[in-house]
XYZ file of C-alpha atoms in Angstrom:
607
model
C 19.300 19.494 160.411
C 19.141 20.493 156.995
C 21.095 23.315 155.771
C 20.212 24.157 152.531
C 19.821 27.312 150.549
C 16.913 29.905 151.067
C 14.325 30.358 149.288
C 11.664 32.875 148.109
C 8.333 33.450 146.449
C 6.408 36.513 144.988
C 3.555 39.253 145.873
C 1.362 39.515 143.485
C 1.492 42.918 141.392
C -1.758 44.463 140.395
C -1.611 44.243 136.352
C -1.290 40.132 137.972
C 1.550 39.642 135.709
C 3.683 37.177 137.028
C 6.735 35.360 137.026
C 5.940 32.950 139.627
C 1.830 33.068 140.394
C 0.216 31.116 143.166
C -1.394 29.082 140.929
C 2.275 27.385 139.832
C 1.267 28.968 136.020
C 3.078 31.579 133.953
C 0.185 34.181 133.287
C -0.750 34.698 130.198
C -0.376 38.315 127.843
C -1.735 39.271 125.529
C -0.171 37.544 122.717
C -0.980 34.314 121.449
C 1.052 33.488 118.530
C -0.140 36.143 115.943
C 2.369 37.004 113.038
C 4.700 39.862 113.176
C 6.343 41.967 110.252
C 9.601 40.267 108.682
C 11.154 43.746 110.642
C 10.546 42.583 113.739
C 11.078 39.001 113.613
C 14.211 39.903 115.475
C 16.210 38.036 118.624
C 16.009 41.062 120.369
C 12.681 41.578 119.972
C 11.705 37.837 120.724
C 13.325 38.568 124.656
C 11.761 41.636 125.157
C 8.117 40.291 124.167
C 9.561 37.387 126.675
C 10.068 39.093 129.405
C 7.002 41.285 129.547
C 4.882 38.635 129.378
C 6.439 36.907 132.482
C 5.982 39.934 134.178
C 9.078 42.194 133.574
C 8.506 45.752 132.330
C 11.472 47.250 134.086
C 14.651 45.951 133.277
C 18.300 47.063 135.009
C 21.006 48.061 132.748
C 24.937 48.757 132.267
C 25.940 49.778 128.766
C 28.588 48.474 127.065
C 29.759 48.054 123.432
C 28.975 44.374 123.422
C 25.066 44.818 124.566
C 24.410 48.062 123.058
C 22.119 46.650 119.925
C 20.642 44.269 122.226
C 19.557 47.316 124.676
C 18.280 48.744 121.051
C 15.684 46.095 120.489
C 15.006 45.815 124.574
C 13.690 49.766 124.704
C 12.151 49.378 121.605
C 9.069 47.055 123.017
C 6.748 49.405 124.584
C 5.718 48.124 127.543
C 9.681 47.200 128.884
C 11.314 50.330 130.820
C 15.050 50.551 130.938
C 16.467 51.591 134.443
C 19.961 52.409 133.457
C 22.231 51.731 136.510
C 25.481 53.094 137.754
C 26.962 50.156 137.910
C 26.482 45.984 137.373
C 26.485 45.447 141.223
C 23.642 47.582 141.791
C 21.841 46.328 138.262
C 22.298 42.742 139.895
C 20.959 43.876 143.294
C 18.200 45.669 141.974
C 17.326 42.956 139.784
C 17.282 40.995 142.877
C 14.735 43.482 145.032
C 12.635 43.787 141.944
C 11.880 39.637 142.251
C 11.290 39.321 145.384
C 7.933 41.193 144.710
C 7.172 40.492 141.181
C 7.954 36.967 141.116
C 11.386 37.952 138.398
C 13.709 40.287 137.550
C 16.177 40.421 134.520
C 19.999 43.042 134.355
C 21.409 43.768 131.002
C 25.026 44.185 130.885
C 28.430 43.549 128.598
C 30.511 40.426 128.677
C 33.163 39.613 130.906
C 33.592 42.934 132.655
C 30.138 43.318 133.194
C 29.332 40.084 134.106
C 32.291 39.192 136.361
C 30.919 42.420 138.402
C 27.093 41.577 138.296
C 28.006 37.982 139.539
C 27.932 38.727 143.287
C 24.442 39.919 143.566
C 23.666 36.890 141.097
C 24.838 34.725 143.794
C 22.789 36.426 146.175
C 20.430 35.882 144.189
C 20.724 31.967 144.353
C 21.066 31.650 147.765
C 17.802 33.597 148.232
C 15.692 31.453 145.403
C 15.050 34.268 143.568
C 14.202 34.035 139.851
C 16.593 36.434 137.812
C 17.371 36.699 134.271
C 21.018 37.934 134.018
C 21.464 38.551 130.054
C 25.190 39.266 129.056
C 26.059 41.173 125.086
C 28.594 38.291 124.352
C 31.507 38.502 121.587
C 30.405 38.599 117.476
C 30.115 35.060 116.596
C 32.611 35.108 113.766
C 34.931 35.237 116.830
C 34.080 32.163 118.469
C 36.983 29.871 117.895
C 39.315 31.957 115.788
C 41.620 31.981 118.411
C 41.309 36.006 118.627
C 42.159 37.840 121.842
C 39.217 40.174 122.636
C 38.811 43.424 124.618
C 36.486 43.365 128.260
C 38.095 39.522 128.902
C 41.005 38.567 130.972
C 43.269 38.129 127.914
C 43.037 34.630 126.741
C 41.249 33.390 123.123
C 39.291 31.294 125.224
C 35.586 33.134 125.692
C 34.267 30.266 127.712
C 35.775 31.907 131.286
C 32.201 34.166 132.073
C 30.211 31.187 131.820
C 32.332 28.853 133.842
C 32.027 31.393 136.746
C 28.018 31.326 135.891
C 27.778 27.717 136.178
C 28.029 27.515 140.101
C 25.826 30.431 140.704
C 22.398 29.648 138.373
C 20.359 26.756 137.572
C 20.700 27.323 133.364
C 23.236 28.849 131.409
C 22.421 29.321 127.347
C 25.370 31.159 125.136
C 23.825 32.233 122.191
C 25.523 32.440 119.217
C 24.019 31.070 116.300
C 20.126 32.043 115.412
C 19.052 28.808 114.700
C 19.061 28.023 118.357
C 18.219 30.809 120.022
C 14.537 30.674 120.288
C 15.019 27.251 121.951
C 17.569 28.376 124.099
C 15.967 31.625 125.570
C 12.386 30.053 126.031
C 14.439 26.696 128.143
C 16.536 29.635 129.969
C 13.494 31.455 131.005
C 11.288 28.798 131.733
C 13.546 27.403 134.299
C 14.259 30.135 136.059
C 10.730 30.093 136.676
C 10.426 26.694 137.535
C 13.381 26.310 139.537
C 13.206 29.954 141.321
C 17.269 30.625 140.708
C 18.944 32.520 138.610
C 19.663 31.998 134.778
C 22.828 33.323 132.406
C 21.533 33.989 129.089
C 25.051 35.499 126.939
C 24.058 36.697 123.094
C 26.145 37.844 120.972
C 26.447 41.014 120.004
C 25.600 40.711 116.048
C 22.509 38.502 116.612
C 19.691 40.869 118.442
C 18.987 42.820 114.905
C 18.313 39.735 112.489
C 15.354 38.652 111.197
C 14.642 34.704 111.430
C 11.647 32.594 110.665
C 11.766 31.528 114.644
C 10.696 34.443 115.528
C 8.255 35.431 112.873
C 5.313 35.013 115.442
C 4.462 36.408 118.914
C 6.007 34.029 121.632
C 3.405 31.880 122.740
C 2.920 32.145 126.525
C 4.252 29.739 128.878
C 2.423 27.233 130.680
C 4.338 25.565 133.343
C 2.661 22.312 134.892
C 2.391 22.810 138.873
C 4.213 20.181 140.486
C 2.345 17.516 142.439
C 2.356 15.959 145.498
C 2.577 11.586 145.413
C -0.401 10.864 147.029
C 0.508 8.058 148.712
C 3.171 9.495 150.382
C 1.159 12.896 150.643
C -0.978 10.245 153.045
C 1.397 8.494 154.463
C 3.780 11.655 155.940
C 0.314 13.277 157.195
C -0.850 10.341 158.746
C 2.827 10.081 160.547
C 3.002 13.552 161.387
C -0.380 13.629 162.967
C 0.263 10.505 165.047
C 3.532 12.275 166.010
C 2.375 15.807 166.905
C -1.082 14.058 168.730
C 0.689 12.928 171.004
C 2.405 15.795 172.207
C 1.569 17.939 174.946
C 2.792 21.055 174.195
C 3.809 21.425 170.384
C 4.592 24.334 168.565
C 4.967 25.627 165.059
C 8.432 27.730 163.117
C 8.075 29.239 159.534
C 11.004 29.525 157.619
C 12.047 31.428 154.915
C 11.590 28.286 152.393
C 7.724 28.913 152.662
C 7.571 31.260 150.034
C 9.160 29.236 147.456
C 6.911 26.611 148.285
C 3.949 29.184 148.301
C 2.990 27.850 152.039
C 2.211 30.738 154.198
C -1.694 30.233 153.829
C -1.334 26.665 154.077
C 0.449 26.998 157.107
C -1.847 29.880 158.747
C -4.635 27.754 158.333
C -3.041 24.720 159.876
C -2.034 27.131 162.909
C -5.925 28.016 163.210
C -7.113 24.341 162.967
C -4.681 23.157 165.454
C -4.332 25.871 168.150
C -0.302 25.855 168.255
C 1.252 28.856 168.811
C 3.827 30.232 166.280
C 6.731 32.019 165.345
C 8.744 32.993 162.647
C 12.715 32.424 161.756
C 14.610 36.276 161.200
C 14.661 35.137 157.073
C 10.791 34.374 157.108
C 9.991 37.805 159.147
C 6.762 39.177 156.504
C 5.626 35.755 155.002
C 2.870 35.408 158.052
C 0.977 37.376 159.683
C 1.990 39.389 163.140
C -1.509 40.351 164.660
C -2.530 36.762 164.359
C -3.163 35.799 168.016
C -0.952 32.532 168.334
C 2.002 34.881 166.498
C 4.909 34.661 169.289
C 7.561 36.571 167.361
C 10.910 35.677 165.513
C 12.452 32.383 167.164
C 16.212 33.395 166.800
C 17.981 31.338 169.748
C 19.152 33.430 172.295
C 18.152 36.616 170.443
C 14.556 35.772 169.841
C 11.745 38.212 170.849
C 11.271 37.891 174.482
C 9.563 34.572 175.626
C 9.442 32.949 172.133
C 12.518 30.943 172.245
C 11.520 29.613 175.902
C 8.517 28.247 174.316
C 9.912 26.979 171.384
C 12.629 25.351 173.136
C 10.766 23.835 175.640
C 8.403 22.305 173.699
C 7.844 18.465 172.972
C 7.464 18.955 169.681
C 8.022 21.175 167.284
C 7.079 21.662 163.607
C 9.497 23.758 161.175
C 8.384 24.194 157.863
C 11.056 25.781 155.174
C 13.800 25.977 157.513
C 17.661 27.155 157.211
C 19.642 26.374 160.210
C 23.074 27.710 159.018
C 25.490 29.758 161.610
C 23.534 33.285 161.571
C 20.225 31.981 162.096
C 21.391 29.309 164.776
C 23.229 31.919 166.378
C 26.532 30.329 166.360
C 24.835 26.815 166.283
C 23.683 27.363 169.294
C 19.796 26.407 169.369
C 18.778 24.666 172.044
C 16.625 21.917 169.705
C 16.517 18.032 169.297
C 16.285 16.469 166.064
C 13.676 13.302 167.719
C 11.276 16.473 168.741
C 11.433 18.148 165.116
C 9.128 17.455 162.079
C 11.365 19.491 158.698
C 8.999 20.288 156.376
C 10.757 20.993 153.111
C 9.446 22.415 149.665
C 9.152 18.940 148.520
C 9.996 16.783 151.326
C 9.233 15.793 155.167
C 11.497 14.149 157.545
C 9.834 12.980 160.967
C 12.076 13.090 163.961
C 14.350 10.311 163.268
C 12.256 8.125 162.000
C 10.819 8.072 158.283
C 11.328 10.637 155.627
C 8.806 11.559 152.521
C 10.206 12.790 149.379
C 8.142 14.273 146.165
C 5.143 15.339 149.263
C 4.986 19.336 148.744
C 4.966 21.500 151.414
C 1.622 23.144 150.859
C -0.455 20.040 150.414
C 1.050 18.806 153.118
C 0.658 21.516 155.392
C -3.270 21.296 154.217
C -3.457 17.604 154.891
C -2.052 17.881 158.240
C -4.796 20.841 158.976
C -7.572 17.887 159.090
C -5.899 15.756 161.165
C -4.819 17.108 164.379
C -6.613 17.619 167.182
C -6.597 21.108 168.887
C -3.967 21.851 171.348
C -3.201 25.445 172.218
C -1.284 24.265 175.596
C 1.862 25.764 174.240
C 0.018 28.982 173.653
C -1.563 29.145 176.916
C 2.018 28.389 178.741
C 3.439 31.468 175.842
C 0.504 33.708 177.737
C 0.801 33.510 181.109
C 4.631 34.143 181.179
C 3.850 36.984 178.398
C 4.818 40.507 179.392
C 4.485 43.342 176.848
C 7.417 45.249 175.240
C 8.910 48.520 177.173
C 8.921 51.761 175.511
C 12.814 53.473 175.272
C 13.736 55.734 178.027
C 12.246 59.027 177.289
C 14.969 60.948 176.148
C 16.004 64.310 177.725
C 15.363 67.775 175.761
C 17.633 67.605 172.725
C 19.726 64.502 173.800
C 22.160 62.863 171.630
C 19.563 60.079 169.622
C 19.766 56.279 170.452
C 18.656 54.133 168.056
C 15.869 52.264 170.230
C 14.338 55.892 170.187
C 14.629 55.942 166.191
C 12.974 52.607 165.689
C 10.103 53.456 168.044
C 9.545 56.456 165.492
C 10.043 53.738 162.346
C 7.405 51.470 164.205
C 4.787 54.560 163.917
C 5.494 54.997 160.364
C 4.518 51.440 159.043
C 1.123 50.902 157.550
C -0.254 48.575 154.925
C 1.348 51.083 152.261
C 5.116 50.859 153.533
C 7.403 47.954 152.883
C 10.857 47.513 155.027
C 13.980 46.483 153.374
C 16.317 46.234 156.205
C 20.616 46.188 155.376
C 23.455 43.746 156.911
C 24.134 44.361 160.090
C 22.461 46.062 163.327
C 19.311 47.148 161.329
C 19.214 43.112 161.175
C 18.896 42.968 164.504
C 16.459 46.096 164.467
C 13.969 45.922 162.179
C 13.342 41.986 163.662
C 11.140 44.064 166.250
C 9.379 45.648 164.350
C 5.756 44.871 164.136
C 4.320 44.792 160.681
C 0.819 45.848 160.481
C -2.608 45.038 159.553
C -3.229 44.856 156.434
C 0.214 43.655 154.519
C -0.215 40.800 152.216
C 2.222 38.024 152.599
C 5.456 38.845 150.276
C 5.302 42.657 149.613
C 5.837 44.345 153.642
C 9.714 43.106 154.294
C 13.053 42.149 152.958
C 16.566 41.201 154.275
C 19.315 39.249 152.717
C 20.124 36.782 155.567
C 21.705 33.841 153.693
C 24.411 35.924 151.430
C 24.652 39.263 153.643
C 26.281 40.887 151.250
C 26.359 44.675 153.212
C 25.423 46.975 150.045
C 22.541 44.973 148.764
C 20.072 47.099 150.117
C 20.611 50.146 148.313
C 20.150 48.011 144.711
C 17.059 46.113 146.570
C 15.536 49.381 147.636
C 15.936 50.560 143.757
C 14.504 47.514 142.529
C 11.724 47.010 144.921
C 10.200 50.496 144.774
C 10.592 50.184 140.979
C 8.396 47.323 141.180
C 5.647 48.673 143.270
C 5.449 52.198 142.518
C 2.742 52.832 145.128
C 4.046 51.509 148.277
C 6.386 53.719 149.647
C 9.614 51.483 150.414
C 11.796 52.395 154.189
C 15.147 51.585 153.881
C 17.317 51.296 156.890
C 20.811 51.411 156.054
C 24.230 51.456 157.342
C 26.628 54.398 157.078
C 30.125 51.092 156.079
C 26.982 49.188 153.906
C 25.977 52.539 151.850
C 29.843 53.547 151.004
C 29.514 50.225 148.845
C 26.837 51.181 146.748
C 25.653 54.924 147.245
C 26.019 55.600 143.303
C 22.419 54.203 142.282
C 20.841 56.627 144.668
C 21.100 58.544 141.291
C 19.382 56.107 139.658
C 16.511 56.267 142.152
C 16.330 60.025 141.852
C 16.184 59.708 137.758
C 13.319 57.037 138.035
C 11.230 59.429 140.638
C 11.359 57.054 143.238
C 9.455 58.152 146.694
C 11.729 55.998 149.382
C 12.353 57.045 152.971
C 16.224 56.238 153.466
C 17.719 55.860 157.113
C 21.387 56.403 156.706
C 22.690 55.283 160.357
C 25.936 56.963 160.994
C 27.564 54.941 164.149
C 31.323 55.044 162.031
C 32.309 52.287 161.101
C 30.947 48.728 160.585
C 29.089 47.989 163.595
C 28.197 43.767 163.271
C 31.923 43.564 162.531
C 32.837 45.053 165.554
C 30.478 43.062 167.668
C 31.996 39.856 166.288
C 35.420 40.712 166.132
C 36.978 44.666 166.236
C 39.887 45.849 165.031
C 41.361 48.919 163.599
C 39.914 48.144 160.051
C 36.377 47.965 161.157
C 36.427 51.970 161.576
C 35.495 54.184 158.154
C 36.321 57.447 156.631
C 33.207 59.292 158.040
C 31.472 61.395 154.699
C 29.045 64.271 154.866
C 26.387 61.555 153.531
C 23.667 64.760 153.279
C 25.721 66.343 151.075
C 26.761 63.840 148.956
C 23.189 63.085 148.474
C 22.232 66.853 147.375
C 25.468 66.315 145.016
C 24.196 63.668 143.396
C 20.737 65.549 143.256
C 22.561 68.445 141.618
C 18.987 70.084 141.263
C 17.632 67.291 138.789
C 15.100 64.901 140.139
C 12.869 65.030 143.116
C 14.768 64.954 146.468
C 14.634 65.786 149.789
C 17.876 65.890 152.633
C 17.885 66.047 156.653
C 20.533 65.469 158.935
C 19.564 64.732 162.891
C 21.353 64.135 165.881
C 18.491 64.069 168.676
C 14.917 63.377 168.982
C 13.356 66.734 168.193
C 15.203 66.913 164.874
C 13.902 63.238 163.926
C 10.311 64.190 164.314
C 10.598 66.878 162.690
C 12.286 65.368 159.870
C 9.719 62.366 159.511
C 6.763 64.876 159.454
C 8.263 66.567 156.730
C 9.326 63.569 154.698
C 5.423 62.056 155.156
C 3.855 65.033 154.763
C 5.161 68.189 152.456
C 7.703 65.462 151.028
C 6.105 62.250 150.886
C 6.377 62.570 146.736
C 9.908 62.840 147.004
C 12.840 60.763 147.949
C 13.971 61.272 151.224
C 17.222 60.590 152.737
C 17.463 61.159 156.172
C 21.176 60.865 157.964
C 20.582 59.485 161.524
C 23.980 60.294 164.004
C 24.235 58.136 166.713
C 27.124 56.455 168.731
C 29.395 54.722 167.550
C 28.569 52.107 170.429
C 25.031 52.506 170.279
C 23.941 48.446 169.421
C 21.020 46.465 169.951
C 21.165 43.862 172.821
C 20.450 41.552 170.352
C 23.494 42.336 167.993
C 25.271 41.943 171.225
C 24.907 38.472 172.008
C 24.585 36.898 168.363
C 28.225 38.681 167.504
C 29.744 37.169 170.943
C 28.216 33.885 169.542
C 29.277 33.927 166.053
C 32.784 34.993 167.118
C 32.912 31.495 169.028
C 31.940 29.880 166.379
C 34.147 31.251 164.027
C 36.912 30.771 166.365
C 36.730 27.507 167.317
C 40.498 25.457 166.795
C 40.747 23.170 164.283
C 39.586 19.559 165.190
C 43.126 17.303 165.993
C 44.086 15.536 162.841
């Protein structure tokens, strides 16, 4: 099955400035080509005009001598904020959690040093589909070639070793050094980050930002991207296969994967669900792209960690329909999914494969999904069987008076706080496994209610994500649930949150040591250096900003601290330090390590 990358779309903000709209169009600003002073007819003026009017007015920055003129012109355009970071890790991963709701996100920082740091959350980036804009302060151009050994690079005259490493982790790469090209080479860079939802490298160097040239003498005219479109004929033909196939199935089925949002599919595939009857479910990376109180929603189909009596249904089906699908190790739970390819119809962003029969290329997803809605005939058998086995979930043991707290008894509390104004980013590892069950409310639109990094798991991204998300949308208040190994990665732009007034509920789980790790394979290096994570929190504070500590270890004190941080504190941001056991897992994380640890260990294949 296939196993390529994943994928993701955008919510749409409210000012409906986007990078990626439904519509498949760059919105439009406000400018439209008018003449600017000779002043201002700068490169660094040109980007920043750029990138607000794809829908970036907060970019995420790292100083260093290389950018600093460039940062100049950025913060000089009125309606772009600069979020100055603590680091190019977290300016990458907050980059990152700022696209995923406003369709793009763009870091700032120097060459070489910066950008050999910011590259890991720019892979992250492309394995997730996300459309980032990661622009580097390059060397002076009178350096290029001169055989010169600069500062910030690995000690060679040859400047060229930064964009190499770019090359296998974005979809464009534009080094500007020379002015006559640059307006060419931005607009290309930006526009297909947009097209292609990846990540671009945009390098300039450091002397160009300030100069005045006749390219830029006028307001950038707004983009207008051409959706892409379906071939009809084979539109017709995979719908008229797929309906043949599915109609004659008894009891068929439907899977969303994460790939629908880059396709922009989740309607089109909630209304084929309605037309046909089939029950559905969800894979872990497409948990938030459709809806959970719809009454055919089964849960997450994860294998042998799915939510109870989904993966029996699923599996047992004669036929099965998986649109935007990743099956790679995690999600297949050690490749262990109990599916056959001659049951499955893969739905891809632009392509359809039929059980092992015929395959459809340039047919998108959504139209598709759409035709497919008109042609079958209603079948909710698999629903029915999903109903009568159906038994609802069990509420934790109720804990004794001031008992040590499990975390099934935290999440219950976490379940009550969700509403249409919360959004979830969840961290690598057991809050994975975790925040799966939870049920996201009435209410959410599709895009803007929860966020995990399944593909990469790189453990740290959520702190960056959680700074870039809430930065994004202001008025939902973002709940972070975090891991005590994950946030020693990346604690620093907790700062940065605190500078920017951000409002986030943070769930610092304090089990000792990195728990997923353990579960797959433990060892002596899997344990941490524990850290008074309250107090490092208030240090950081240091009185400046708007925050707001707790520390629990049992029921009582949890309550307690949630009522405070949603009621007298719910302006603030709130970090909350959660002690539990240091065995203290989900049943899920359980299984899935035991699982992936097979896989991972299986002997190499005889030569």
């Amino acid at each position: 099955m296939d196993t390529n990358i994943g994928s993701v779309d955008a919510c749409k903000p409210e000012n409906g400035n986007l990078g990626c709209p439904p519509s498949g169009e760059v919105s439009s600003m406000q400018s439209s080509g008018a003449a600017v002073s000779s002043s201002e007819a700068t490169l660094g003026r040109h980007l920043a005009r750029r990138l607000v009017q794809v829908g970036v007015t907060d970019v995420f920055t790292v100083p260093g001598d290389f950018n600093l003129t460039l940062l100049d012109h950025l913060i000089a355009e009125p309606q772009l904020r600069n979020v100055g970071c603590c680091n190019e890790l977290n300016a990458g991963y907050a980059a990152d959690g700022y696209a995923r709701c406003r369709g793009v996100g763009a870091c700032v920082v120097t060459f070489c040093v910066g950008g050999l740091s910011v590259i890991n959350a720019i892979a992250g980036a492309y394995s997730e589909n996300l459309p980032l804009i990661c622009i580097v302060g390059g060397p002076n151009t009178n350096d290029f070639g001169t055989n010169r050994i600069l500062h910030h690079t690995i000690g060679l005259p040859d400047f060229s070793q930064e964009l190499r490493c770019f090359q296998t982790v974005t979809c464009y790469q534009a080094v500007v050094n020379n002015l006559e090209d640059a307006h060419e080479m931005i607009d290309t860079a930006i526009s297909t980050c947009l097209k292609e939802s990846k990540p671009v490298y945009i390098s300039i160097s450091c002397n160009l930002p300030g100069i005045p040239h006749p390219t830029f003498s006028r307001e950038p005219v707004p983009f207008s991207i051409s959706p892409k479109l379906s071939n009809q004929m084979g539109l017709e033909a995979a719908v008229e296969a797929a309906a043949e196939f599915l109609n004659k199935a008894v009891k068929p089925v439907m899977v969303g994967g994460p790939k629908l949002r880059v396709a922009k599919a989740s309607e089109a595939f909630v209304e084929l669900a309605d037309a046909c009857g089939y029950p559905y479910a969800v894979m872990p990376s497409a948990k938030g792209q459709l809806p959970e109180d719809h009454p055919h929603f089964m849960g997450t189909f994860w294998g042998a960690v799915s939510t109870a009596f989904c993966a029996e249904i699923v599996e047992s089906a004669d036929a099965y329909l998986f649109a935007g699908p990743i099956f790679n190790d995690y999600s297949s739970v050690g490749y262990s999914l109990l599916l056959k390819k001659e049951k499955a119809i893969i739905v891809q962003p632009e392509r359809v494969v039929i059980s092992n029969g015929p395959a459809f290329g340039c047919v998108l997803m959504k139209d598709f999904l759409k035709g497919l809605a008109k042609r079958l005939k209603k079948n909710s058998t698999a629903y029915e069987n999903y109903y009568r086995i159906f038994v609802p979930d069990g509420q934790p043991v109720k804990a004794e008076p001031r008992e040590p707290l499990r975390v099934n008894v935290l999440f219950k509390h976490i379940q009550q706080m969700l509403s249409s104004e919360t959004a979830v980013i969840a961290e690598t590892g057991d809050s994975w496994f975790n925040c799966q069950k939870l049920k996201l409310p009435k209410g959410c639109g599709y895009f803007d209610r929860y966020e995990f990094q399944m593909q990469y798991g790189s453990i740290g991204w959520s702190v960056g994500a959680t700074l870039g998300y809430a930065q994004a949308v202001p008025e939902k208040r973002v709940i972070s649930c975090i891991g005590d190994g994950s946030f020693q990665v990346t604690v620093q732009d907790v700062s940065t949150m605190m500078r920017n007034d951000q409002k986030s509920i943070i769930f610092l789980i304090n089990n000792g040591g990195y728990t997923i790790e353990v579960e797959i394979h433990d060892g002596p290096y899997n344990v941490i250096k524990n850290w008074n994570y309250t107090a490092l929190v208030d240090a950081i504070h240091n009185g400046e900003g708007n925050c707001w500590t707790a520390k629990v270890t049992c029921e009582e004190e949890l309550i307690e601290a949630i009522q405070t941080a949603t009621g007298d504190k719910k302006d603030c941001l709130c970090f909350i330090e959660v002690i539990v056991h240091k065995d203290d897992t989900s049943k899920e994380l359980l299984e899935w390590g035991s699982r992936v640890c097979a896989a991972n260990s299986r002997p190499p294949n005889p030569q």
